Structures are given as structure tokens and as C-alpha cells.
PDB file of C-alpha atoms in Angstrom:
ATOM      1  CA  ALA A  26     126.057  -4.649  91.673  1.00 65.00           C
ATOM      2  CA  GLN A  27     127.965  -5.506  89.131  1.00 79.00           C
ATOM      3  CA  THR A  28     130.161  -3.084  87.293  1.00 90.00           C
ATOM      4  CA  VAL A  29     132.328  -4.231  84.114  1.00 95.00           C
ATOM      5  CA  THR A  30     134.935  -1.811  83.391  1.00 96.00           C
ATOM      6  CA  GLN A  31     137.231  -1.592  80.586  1.00 96.00           C
ATOM      7  CA  SER A  32     140.291   0.590  80.740  1.00 95.00           C
ATOM      8  CA  GLN A  33     141.437   1.294  76.890  1.00 96.00           C
ATOM      9  CA  PRO A  34     138.612   3.514  75.083  1.00 95.00           C
ATOM     10  CA  GLU A  35     140.938   2.834  71.988  1.00 97.00           C
ATOM     11  CA  MET A  36     143.853   0.618  70.584  1.00 97.00           C
ATOM     12  CA  SER A  37     145.091  -0.190  67.523  1.00 97.00           C
ATOM     13  CA  VAL A  38     147.025  -3.240  65.980  1.00 98.00           C
ATOM     14  CA  GLN A  39     148.667  -4.068  62.844  1.00 98.00           C
ATOM     15  CA  GLU A  40     146.901  -6.146  60.394  1.00 97.00           C
ATOM     16  CA  ALA A  41     148.087  -9.833  61.156  1.00 97.00           C
ATOM     17  CA  GLU A  42     149.494  -9.363  64.770  1.00 97.00           C
ATOM     18  CA  THR A  43     147.697 -10.106  67.834  1.00 98.00           C
ATOM     19  CA  VAL A  44     146.189  -7.746  70.132  1.00 98.00           C
ATOM     20  CA  THR A  45     144.713  -8.390  73.841  1.00 98.00           C
ATOM     21  CA  LEU A  46     141.790  -5.807  75.114  1.00 98.00           C
ATOM     22  CA  SER A  47     141.162  -6.396  78.861  1.00 98.00           C
ATOM     23  CA  CYS A  48     138.328  -6.605  81.187  1.00 98.00           C
ATOM     24  CA  THR A  49     137.433  -6.407  84.879  1.00 97.00           C
ATOM     25  CA  TYR A  50     134.544  -6.816  86.541  1.00 96.00           C
ATOM     26  CA  ASP A  51     132.952  -6.917  89.986  1.00 94.00           C
ATOM     27  CA  THR A  52     130.662  -9.092  91.600  1.00 91.00           C
ATOM     28  CA  SER A  53     129.736 -10.938  94.549  1.00 89.00           C
ATOM     29  CA  GLU A  54     128.278 -13.744  92.499  1.00 87.00           C
ATOM     30  CA  SER A  55     130.224 -16.881  92.443  1.00 86.00           C
ATOM     31  CA  ASP A  56     128.848 -18.543  89.168  1.00 87.00           C
ATOM     32  CA  TYR A  57     127.920 -15.982  86.041  1.00 90.00           C
ATOM     33  CA  TYR A  58     128.275 -15.462  82.128  1.00 91.00           C
ATOM     34  CA  LEU A  59     131.409 -12.909  80.701  1.00 94.00           C
ATOM     35  CA  PHE A  60     130.823 -12.217  77.049  1.00 94.00           C
ATOM     36  CA  TRP A  61     132.196  -9.951  74.354  1.00 97.00           C
ATOM     37  CA  TYR A  62     130.453  -8.116  71.600  1.00 96.00           C
ATOM     38  CA  LYS A  63     131.851  -6.680  69.026  1.00 96.00           C
ATOM     39  CA  GLN A  64     130.019  -3.423  67.408  1.00 95.00           C
ATOM     40  CA  PRO A  65     131.023  -2.286  63.702  1.00 93.00           C
ATOM     41  CA  PRO A  66     130.000   0.395  62.049  1.00 87.00           C
ATOM     42  CA  SER A  67     127.115  -0.934  60.954  1.00 83.00           C
ATOM     43  CA  ARG A  68     125.606  -0.591  64.359  1.00 87.00           C
ATOM     44  CA  GLN A  69     124.513  -4.023  64.806  1.00 88.00           C
ATOM     45  CA  MET A  70     126.435  -5.423  67.811  1.00 91.00           C
ATOM     46  CA  ILE A  71     127.146  -9.522  66.978  1.00 93.00           C
ATOM     47  CA  LEU A  72     128.129 -12.103  69.846  1.00 93.00           C
ATOM     48  CA  VAL A  73     131.905 -12.983  69.831  1.00 96.00           C
ATOM     49  CA  ILE A  74     132.516 -14.907  72.537  1.00 95.00           C
ATOM     50  CA  ARG A  75     131.645 -16.697  75.641  1.00 93.00           C
ATOM     51  CA  GLN A  76     132.437 -17.840  78.921  1.00 93.00           C
ATOM     52  CA  GLU A  77     130.747 -19.826  82.147  1.00 91.00           C
ATOM     53  CA  ALA A  78     132.306 -18.970  85.140  1.00 91.00           C
ATOM     54  CA  TYR A  79     132.238 -22.190  86.470  1.00 89.00           C
ATOM     55  CA  LYS A  80     134.417 -23.915  83.625  1.00 87.00           C
ATOM     56  CA  GLN A  81     138.118 -23.143  84.112  1.00 84.00           C
ATOM     57  CA  GLN A  82     138.921 -23.777  80.185  1.00 89.00           C
ATOM     58  CA  ASN A  83     139.654 -20.481  78.037  1.00 92.00           C
ATOM     59  CA  ALA A  84     136.507 -20.732  75.406  1.00 91.00           C
ATOM     60  CA  THR A  85     137.997 -20.562  71.874  1.00 91.00           C
ATOM     61  CA  GLU A  86     136.430 -19.058  68.620  1.00 91.00           C
ATOM     62  CA  ASN A  87     138.915 -19.347  65.462  1.00 94.00           C
ATOM     63  CA  ARG A  88     140.977 -16.366  65.724  1.00 96.00           C
ATOM     64  CA  PHE A  89     139.664 -15.372  69.279  1.00 97.00           C
ATOM     65  CA  SER A  90     140.494 -16.552  72.734  1.00 96.00           C
ATOM     66  CA  VAL A  91     139.900 -15.129  76.315  1.00 97.00           C
ATOM     67  CA  ASN A  92     142.220 -15.202  79.495  1.00 96.00           C
ATOM     68  CA  PHE A  93     139.767 -15.802  81.859  1.00 96.00           C
ATOM     69  CA  GLN A  94     141.037 -15.597  85.569  1.00 95.00           C
ATOM     70  CA  LYS A  95     138.221 -15.541  88.145  1.00 94.00           C
ATOM     71  CA  ALA A  96     140.226 -14.834  91.456  1.00 94.00           C
ATOM     72  CA  ALA A  97     141.098 -11.789  89.641  1.00 95.00           C
ATOM     73  CA  LYS A  98     137.859 -11.254  88.269  1.00 96.00           C
ATOM     74  CA  SER A  99     139.675 -10.347  84.596  1.00 97.00           C
ATOM     75  CA  PHE A 100     138.662 -11.665  81.427  1.00 97.00           C
ATOM     76  CA  SER A 101     140.756 -10.023  78.649  1.00 97.00           C
ATOM     77  CA  LEU A 102     139.791 -10.796  74.710  1.00 98.00           C
ATOM     78  CA  LYS A 103     142.906 -11.905  72.521  1.00 98.00           C
ATOM     79  CA  ILE A 104     142.747 -11.430  68.711  1.00 98.00           C
ATOM     80  CA  SER A 105     145.436 -13.639  66.391  1.00 97.00           C
ATOM     81  CA  ASP A 106     146.173 -12.786  62.594  1.00 97.00           C
ATOM     82  CA  SER A 107     144.066  -9.550  62.957  1.00 97.00           C
ATOM     83  CA  GLN A 108     141.890  -8.970  60.418  1.00 97.00           C
ATOM     84  CA  LEU A 109     141.284  -5.360  58.533  1.00 96.00           C
ATOM     85  CA  GLY A 110     137.114  -6.702  58.993  1.00 95.00           C
ATOM     86  CA  ASP A 111     138.375  -6.837  63.027  1.00 97.00           C
ATOM     87  CA  ALA A 112     138.078  -3.039  63.409  1.00 97.00           C
ATOM     88  CA  ALA A 113     135.010  -1.967  65.430  1.00 97.00           C
ATOM     89  CA  MET A 114     133.803  -1.549  69.198  1.00 96.00           C
ATOM     90  CA  TYR A 115     134.405  -4.346  71.867  1.00 97.00           C
ATOM     91  CA  PHE A 116     132.287  -4.565  74.957  1.00 96.00           C
ATOM     92  CA  CYS A 117     132.697  -7.046  77.357  1.00 96.00           C
ATOM     93  CA  ALA A 118     129.413  -7.412  79.271  1.00 94.00           C
ATOM     94  CA  TYR A 119     128.658  -9.393  82.602  1.00 92.00           C
ATOM     95  CA  ARG A 120     125.716 -11.487  83.432  1.00 89.00           C
ATOM     96  CA  GLY A 121     124.529 -13.464  86.904  1.00 84.00           C
ATOM     97  CA  VAL A 122     122.151 -16.201  86.881  1.00 78.00           C
ATOM     98  CA  THR A 123     120.066 -14.969  90.055  1.00 72.00           C
ATOM     99  CA  GLY A 124     118.115 -11.527  89.906  1.00 64.00           C
ATOM    100  CA  SER A 125     118.528  -9.100  87.821  1.00 64.00           C
ATOM    101  CA  TYR A 126     118.063  -9.887  83.816  1.00 68.00           C
ATOM    102  CA  GLN A 127     120.350  -7.568  82.219  1.00 74.00           C
ATOM    103  CA  LEU A 128     123.695  -7.546  80.518  1.00 84.00           C
ATOM    104  CA  THR A 129     125.871  -5.094  82.057  1.00 89.00           C
ATOM    105  CA  PHE A 130     128.202  -3.633  79.808  1.00 92.00           C
ATOM    106  CA  GLY A 131     131.561  -1.914  79.794  1.00 94.00           C
ATOM    107  CA  LYS A 132     132.209   1.521  78.063  1.00 94.00           C
ATOM    108  CA  GLY A 133     133.938  -0.025  75.342  1.00 95.00           C
ATOM    109  CA  THR A 134     137.198  -0.687  73.123  1.00 97.00           C
ATOM    110  CA  LYS A 135     137.672   1.094  69.921  1.00 96.00           C
ATOM    111  CA  LEU A 136     139.701  -0.890  67.855  1.00 98.00           C
ATOM    112  CA  SER A 137     141.893  -0.576  64.816  1.00 97.00           C
ATOM    113  CA  VAL A 138     143.359  -2.186  62.172  1.00 97.00           C
ATOM    114  CA  ILE A 139     146.449  -0.533  60.353  1.00 97.00           C
ATOM    115  CA  PRO A 140     146.901  -2.411  56.822  1.00 95.00           C
TER     116      PRO A 140
ATOM    117  CA  GLU B  17     121.385 -10.643  59.851  1.00 51.00           C
ATOM    118  CA  THR B  18     120.826 -11.764  63.164  1.00 57.00           C
ATOM    119  CA  GLY B  19     116.428 -11.669  62.961  1.00 91.00           C
ATOM    120  CA  VAL B  20     115.691  -8.488  65.329  1.00 95.00           C
ATOM    121  CA  THR B  21     115.031  -5.628  62.886  1.00 95.00           C
ATOM    122  CA  GLN B  22     114.491  -2.172  64.288  1.00 97.00           C
ATOM    123  CA  THR B  23     112.688   0.684  62.674  1.00 97.00           C
ATOM    124  CA  PRO B  24     113.447   3.258  61.492  1.00 97.00           C
ATOM    125  CA  ARG B  25     117.423   3.452  61.614  1.00 95.00           C
ATOM    126  CA  HIS B  26     116.991   7.441  61.926  1.00 96.00           C
ATOM    127  CA  LEU B  27     114.510   9.611  63.415  1.00 96.00           C
ATOM    128  CA  VAL B  28     114.775  13.019  64.048  1.00 96.00           C
ATOM    129  CA  MET B  29     111.517  14.143  66.314  1.00 93.00           C
ATOM    130  CA  GLY B  30     110.965  18.119  68.212  1.00 91.00           C
ATOM    131  CA  MET B  31     110.730  18.103  72.058  1.00 89.00           C
ATOM    132  CA  THR B  32     106.539  17.577  71.635  1.00 88.00           C
ATOM    133  CA  ASN B  33     106.420  14.627  69.113  1.00 89.00           C
ATOM    134  CA  LYS B  34     105.080  11.400  69.742  1.00 94.00           C
ATOM    135  CA  LYS B  35     106.893   8.308  67.542  1.00 95.00           C
ATOM    136  CA  SER B  36     107.522   5.023  68.074  1.00 97.00           C
ATOM    137  CA  LEU B  37     110.073   2.934  67.899  1.00 98.00           C
ATOM    138  CA  LYS B  38     109.501  -0.449  66.599  1.00 98.00           C
ATOM    139  CA  CYS B  39     111.545  -4.327  67.310  1.00 98.00           C
ATOM    140  CA  GLU B  40     110.837  -7.422  65.439  1.00 97.00           C
ATOM    141  CA  GLN B  41     112.100 -10.580  66.018  1.00 96.00           C
ATOM    142  CA  HIS B  42     112.219 -13.508  63.711  1.00 92.00           C
ATOM    143  CA  LEU B  43     114.059 -15.876  66.248  1.00 94.00           C
ATOM    144  CA  GLY B  44     111.557 -18.231  67.756  1.00 93.00           C
ATOM    145  CA  HIS B  45     112.499 -15.912  71.341  1.00 93.00           C
ATOM    146  CA  ASN B  46     110.559 -15.529  74.079  1.00 92.00           C
ATOM    147  CA  ALA B  47     112.526 -12.483  75.598  1.00 92.00           C
ATOM    148  CA  MET B  48     113.205  -8.878  74.428  1.00 94.00           C
ATOM    149  CA  TYR B  49     114.951  -6.046  75.687  1.00 93.00           C
ATOM    150  CA  TRP B  50     115.337  -2.284  74.908  1.00 95.00           C
ATOM    151  CA  TYR B  51     119.021  -0.536  75.389  1.00 94.00           C
ATOM    152  CA  LYS B  52     119.923   2.793  75.339  1.00 95.00           C
ATOM    153  CA  GLN B  53     123.521   3.520  73.890  1.00 95.00           C
ATOM    154  CA  SER B  54     124.551   6.810  74.780  1.00 92.00           C
ATOM    155  CA  ALA B  55     128.510   7.759  73.555  1.00 85.00           C
ATOM    156  CA  LYS B  56     131.475   7.508  76.101  1.00 78.00           C
ATOM    157  CA  LYS B  57     128.856   5.671  78.239  1.00 84.00           C
ATOM    158  CA  PRO B  58     128.236   1.675  78.949  1.00 85.00           C
ATOM    159  CA  LEU B  59     124.739   0.247  77.141  1.00 89.00           C
ATOM    160  CA  GLU B  60     122.209   0.943  79.627  1.00 91.00           C
ATOM    161  CA  LEU B  61     119.372  -1.472  80.257  1.00 90.00           C
ATOM    162  CA  MET B  62     115.770   0.524  79.703  1.00 93.00           C
ATOM    163  CA  PHE B  63     113.257  -2.468  80.010  1.00 93.00           C
ATOM    164  CA  VAL B  64     113.192  -6.688  79.376  1.00 91.00           C
ATOM    165  CA  TYR B  65     109.842  -8.250  78.679  1.00 92.00           C
ATOM    166  CA  SER B  66     109.408 -12.307  79.106  1.00 89.00           C
ATOM    167  CA  LEU B  67     106.512 -13.647  77.243  1.00 86.00           C
ATOM    168  CA  GLU B  68     105.038 -10.534  76.739  1.00 86.00           C
ATOM    169  CA  GLU B  69     105.418  -9.473  80.557  1.00 86.00           C
ATOM    170  CA  ARG B  70     107.034  -6.429  81.510  1.00 86.00           C
ATOM    171  CA  VAL B  71     109.971  -8.298  83.990  1.00 83.00           C
ATOM    172  CA  GLU B  72     112.057  -4.790  84.652  1.00 76.00           C
ATOM    173  CA  ASN B  73     112.245  -1.855  84.541  1.00 73.00           C
ATOM    174  CA  ASN B  74     115.164   0.488  85.148  1.00 75.00           C
ATOM    175  CA  SER B  75     113.952   3.055  86.502  1.00 84.00           C
ATOM    176  CA  VAL B  76     113.214   4.943  83.193  1.00 92.00           C
ATOM    177  CA  PRO B  77     111.623   8.263  82.644  1.00 93.00           C
ATOM    178  CA  SER B  78     107.585   7.635  81.953  1.00 93.00           C
ATOM    179  CA  ARG B  79     108.151   9.910  78.425  1.00 95.00           C
ATOM    180  CA  PHE B  80     109.103   6.371  77.812  1.00 96.00           C
ATOM    181  CA  SER B  81     106.470   3.569  77.246  1.00 95.00           C
ATOM    182  CA  PRO B  82     107.528  -0.005  76.122  1.00 96.00           C
ATOM    183  CA  GLU B  83     104.503  -2.288  74.858  1.00 96.00           C
ATOM    184  CA  CYS B  84     104.888  -5.807  73.433  1.00 95.00           C
ATOM    185  CA  PRO B  85     101.672  -7.188  71.732  1.00 94.00           C
ATOM    186  CA  ASN B  86     103.181 -10.504  71.416  1.00 92.00           C
ATOM    187  CA  SER B  87     106.448 -12.291  71.513  1.00 90.00           C
ATOM    188  CA  SER B  88     108.046 -11.327  68.065  1.00 94.00           C
ATOM    189  CA  HIS B  89     106.948  -7.455  68.515  1.00 96.00           C
ATOM    190  CA  LEU B  90     108.372  -4.383  70.676  1.00 97.00           C
ATOM    191  CA  PHE B  91     107.697  -0.923  70.832  1.00 98.00           C
ATOM    192  CA  LEU B  92     108.802   1.890  72.416  1.00 98.00           C
ATOM    193  CA  HIS B  93     106.655   4.921  72.066  1.00 97.00           C
ATOM    194  CA  LEU B  94     107.965   8.365  72.875  1.00 96.00           C
ATOM    195  CA  HIS B  95     106.697  12.078  73.796  1.00 93.00           C
ATOM    196  CA  THR B  96     107.920  14.960  75.224  1.00 93.00           C
ATOM    197  CA  LEU B  97     111.434  13.796  74.844  1.00 94.00           C
ATOM    198  CA  GLN B  98     114.597  16.328  75.612  1.00 94.00           C
ATOM    199  CA  PRO B  99     117.497  16.662  74.205  1.00 93.00           C
ATOM    200  CA  GLU B 100     119.601  14.483  76.585  1.00 93.00           C
ATOM    201  CA  ASP B 101     117.456  11.655  75.054  1.00 95.00           C
ATOM    202  CA  SER B 102     119.198  11.742  71.937  1.00 96.00           C
ATOM    203  CA  ALA B 103     121.108   8.156  71.396  1.00 96.00           C
ATOM    204  CA  LEU B 104     121.425   5.131  69.404  1.00 96.00           C
ATOM    205  CA  TYR B 105     118.229   2.783  70.603  1.00 97.00           C
ATOM    206  CA  LEU B 106     119.298  -0.856  70.749  1.00 96.00           C
ATOM    207  CA  CYS B 107     116.590  -3.963  71.024  1.00 96.00           C
ATOM    208  CA  ALA B 108     117.732  -7.049  71.372  1.00 94.00           C
ATOM    209  CA  SER B 109     116.387 -10.426  72.078  1.00 94.00           C
ATOM    210  CA  SER B 110     117.043 -13.641  73.550  1.00 91.00           C
ATOM    211  CA  GLN B 111     115.431 -16.951  74.122  1.00 89.00           C
ATOM    212  CA  ASP B 112     114.591 -16.550  77.715  1.00 83.00           C
ATOM    213  CA  VAL B 113     116.127 -14.280  80.418  1.00 79.00           C
ATOM    214  CA  GLN B 114     118.305 -17.005  81.351  1.00 74.00           C
ATOM    215  CA  GLY B 115     121.975 -16.262  82.535  1.00 67.00           C
ATOM    216  CA  ARG B 116     123.968 -18.017  79.586  1.00 72.00           C
ATOM    217  CA  THR B 117     121.648 -16.778  77.042  1.00 79.00           C
ATOM    218  CA  GLU B 118     122.922 -14.995  74.101  1.00 83.00           C
ATOM    219  CA  ALA B 119     121.502 -11.677  73.255  1.00 88.00           C
ATOM    220  CA  PHE B 120     121.043 -10.649  69.276  1.00 92.00           C
ATOM    221  CA  PHE B 121     121.008  -7.268  68.638  1.00 94.00           C
ATOM    222  CA  GLY B 122     119.321  -4.662  66.063  1.00 94.00           C
ATOM    223  CA  GLN B 123     120.978  -2.526  64.105  1.00 93.00           C
ATOM    224  CA  GLY B 124     119.751   0.676  66.325  1.00 95.00           C
ATOM    225  CA  THR B 125     117.243   3.388  65.895  1.00 97.00           C
ATOM    226  CA  ARG B 126     119.323   6.708  66.122  1.00 96.00           C
ATOM    227  CA  LEU B 127     117.280   8.795  67.402  1.00 96.00           C
ATOM    228  CA  THR B 128     117.851  12.886  67.337  1.00 96.00           C
ATOM    229  CA  VAL B 129     115.426  15.110  69.551  1.00 95.00           C
ATOM    230  CA  VAL B 130     115.987  18.785  68.683  1.00 93.00           C
TER     231      VAL B 130
END
């Protein structure tokens, strides 16, 4: 079974600074997808960024980028120029291409942004 | 607004009550999901529907009963719940159940069982 581990229950960052959230996963599959979701206090989970395992190039979405290390099974999220609106729970998620249809989530990292 | 609407937003029910959670998506998606989110735990997948057919049931107790009358609507019927069932219940939809498709989530129903 796949597992996703987020080792940082809480993180904080100064506004305008950069922060990196870590995520590791365990799988025996060679092809899969990885996601970072953001859950603000409004509770609505929103996709931040997606990475396909067969692509070596790291995904980037504006201020958000990932460092995908397939051999190490690591998928960290970097947030540049942090803004107050970035404060939220961040969840790393895994989804395979065969077998189960589910997204497997980590426990989440609570990010605080300090003005 | 991501196109997935859940009602009610909050629900308090006794252990002998029967209630239903509703989810509606306006995105034309073919797959819908129920997740349970408890404090300090990862999201747990409960049910998956693809084209109105249940394709996954993750050993969920029978006191939770899903219903998918059409591809836009998903219900979760609740009866004789336990206090440990108190949690945030999230509905999601995606274009299909394939790996790369993004899941869109509703705002959840905060359920408290007393």
C-alpha cells in the first residue's frame, strides 16, 4: 500500500520569504501522480500543483514549485515570496495509475505566515 | 468556488438519528468521492463512484450508506452513528478516476455526533 509522510506538522515563514514543505512517499509503482493541496480555514481543498512521475522536470505554478526526487521518493513544495493568504494546511497526495482510485494523503503541514 | 457544493455545512445529530449529507457538482465530472477528515489523521477515502457506479468501498461501516442517483449528485446517508464518527466529511469530484485528473473538493460538512 502507498503511504505519504509529511514530517513537519507545523511551519512558519516571514512574509515575502521562502519556505519549503517536505513530503516523502512509498510506492512500488513506477508511474504515478503527486499533488499538493491547500486547505485554508474555509476548509475547501484547492489544488496547488501537480507532478507526473514520468516527467523529470519539476512542476512550477507562479510562486509555487516542487523539488521532485523520484529515486528518493521525495516531493517537496517551495513557496516563494510568501503572502498572508498562503497561511493554510498543506497536504501532499499520491495517486497511482493502476489499482485503487484513491488519492492517498499525508497528515498535512500547517503553515503560518508572519507579517 | 470550485463547483462542488456540500450541504449542510454543519450538522449535529444524536446517535439514534438518521440524516443525509448532500453533494452536488456542476463541473460535468464522471467521478465522485466521499472522504473523512479527522483531526491529526490523513484524509480517509470512504467511497468512489464512477458514472454512478460504486467502484471502491474502503471497509466503511454500514452505518454510512452512499447513494449516487446521477453523475451530478452524491449523498451520504447516516444512521446510528457513534461519537467517533464526528469529523469533517469532504465530497470531491474529478473528470474520471484516472491518475492524473485533479480532484475538486467541496467545503465539507462538519459533523458532530452527540
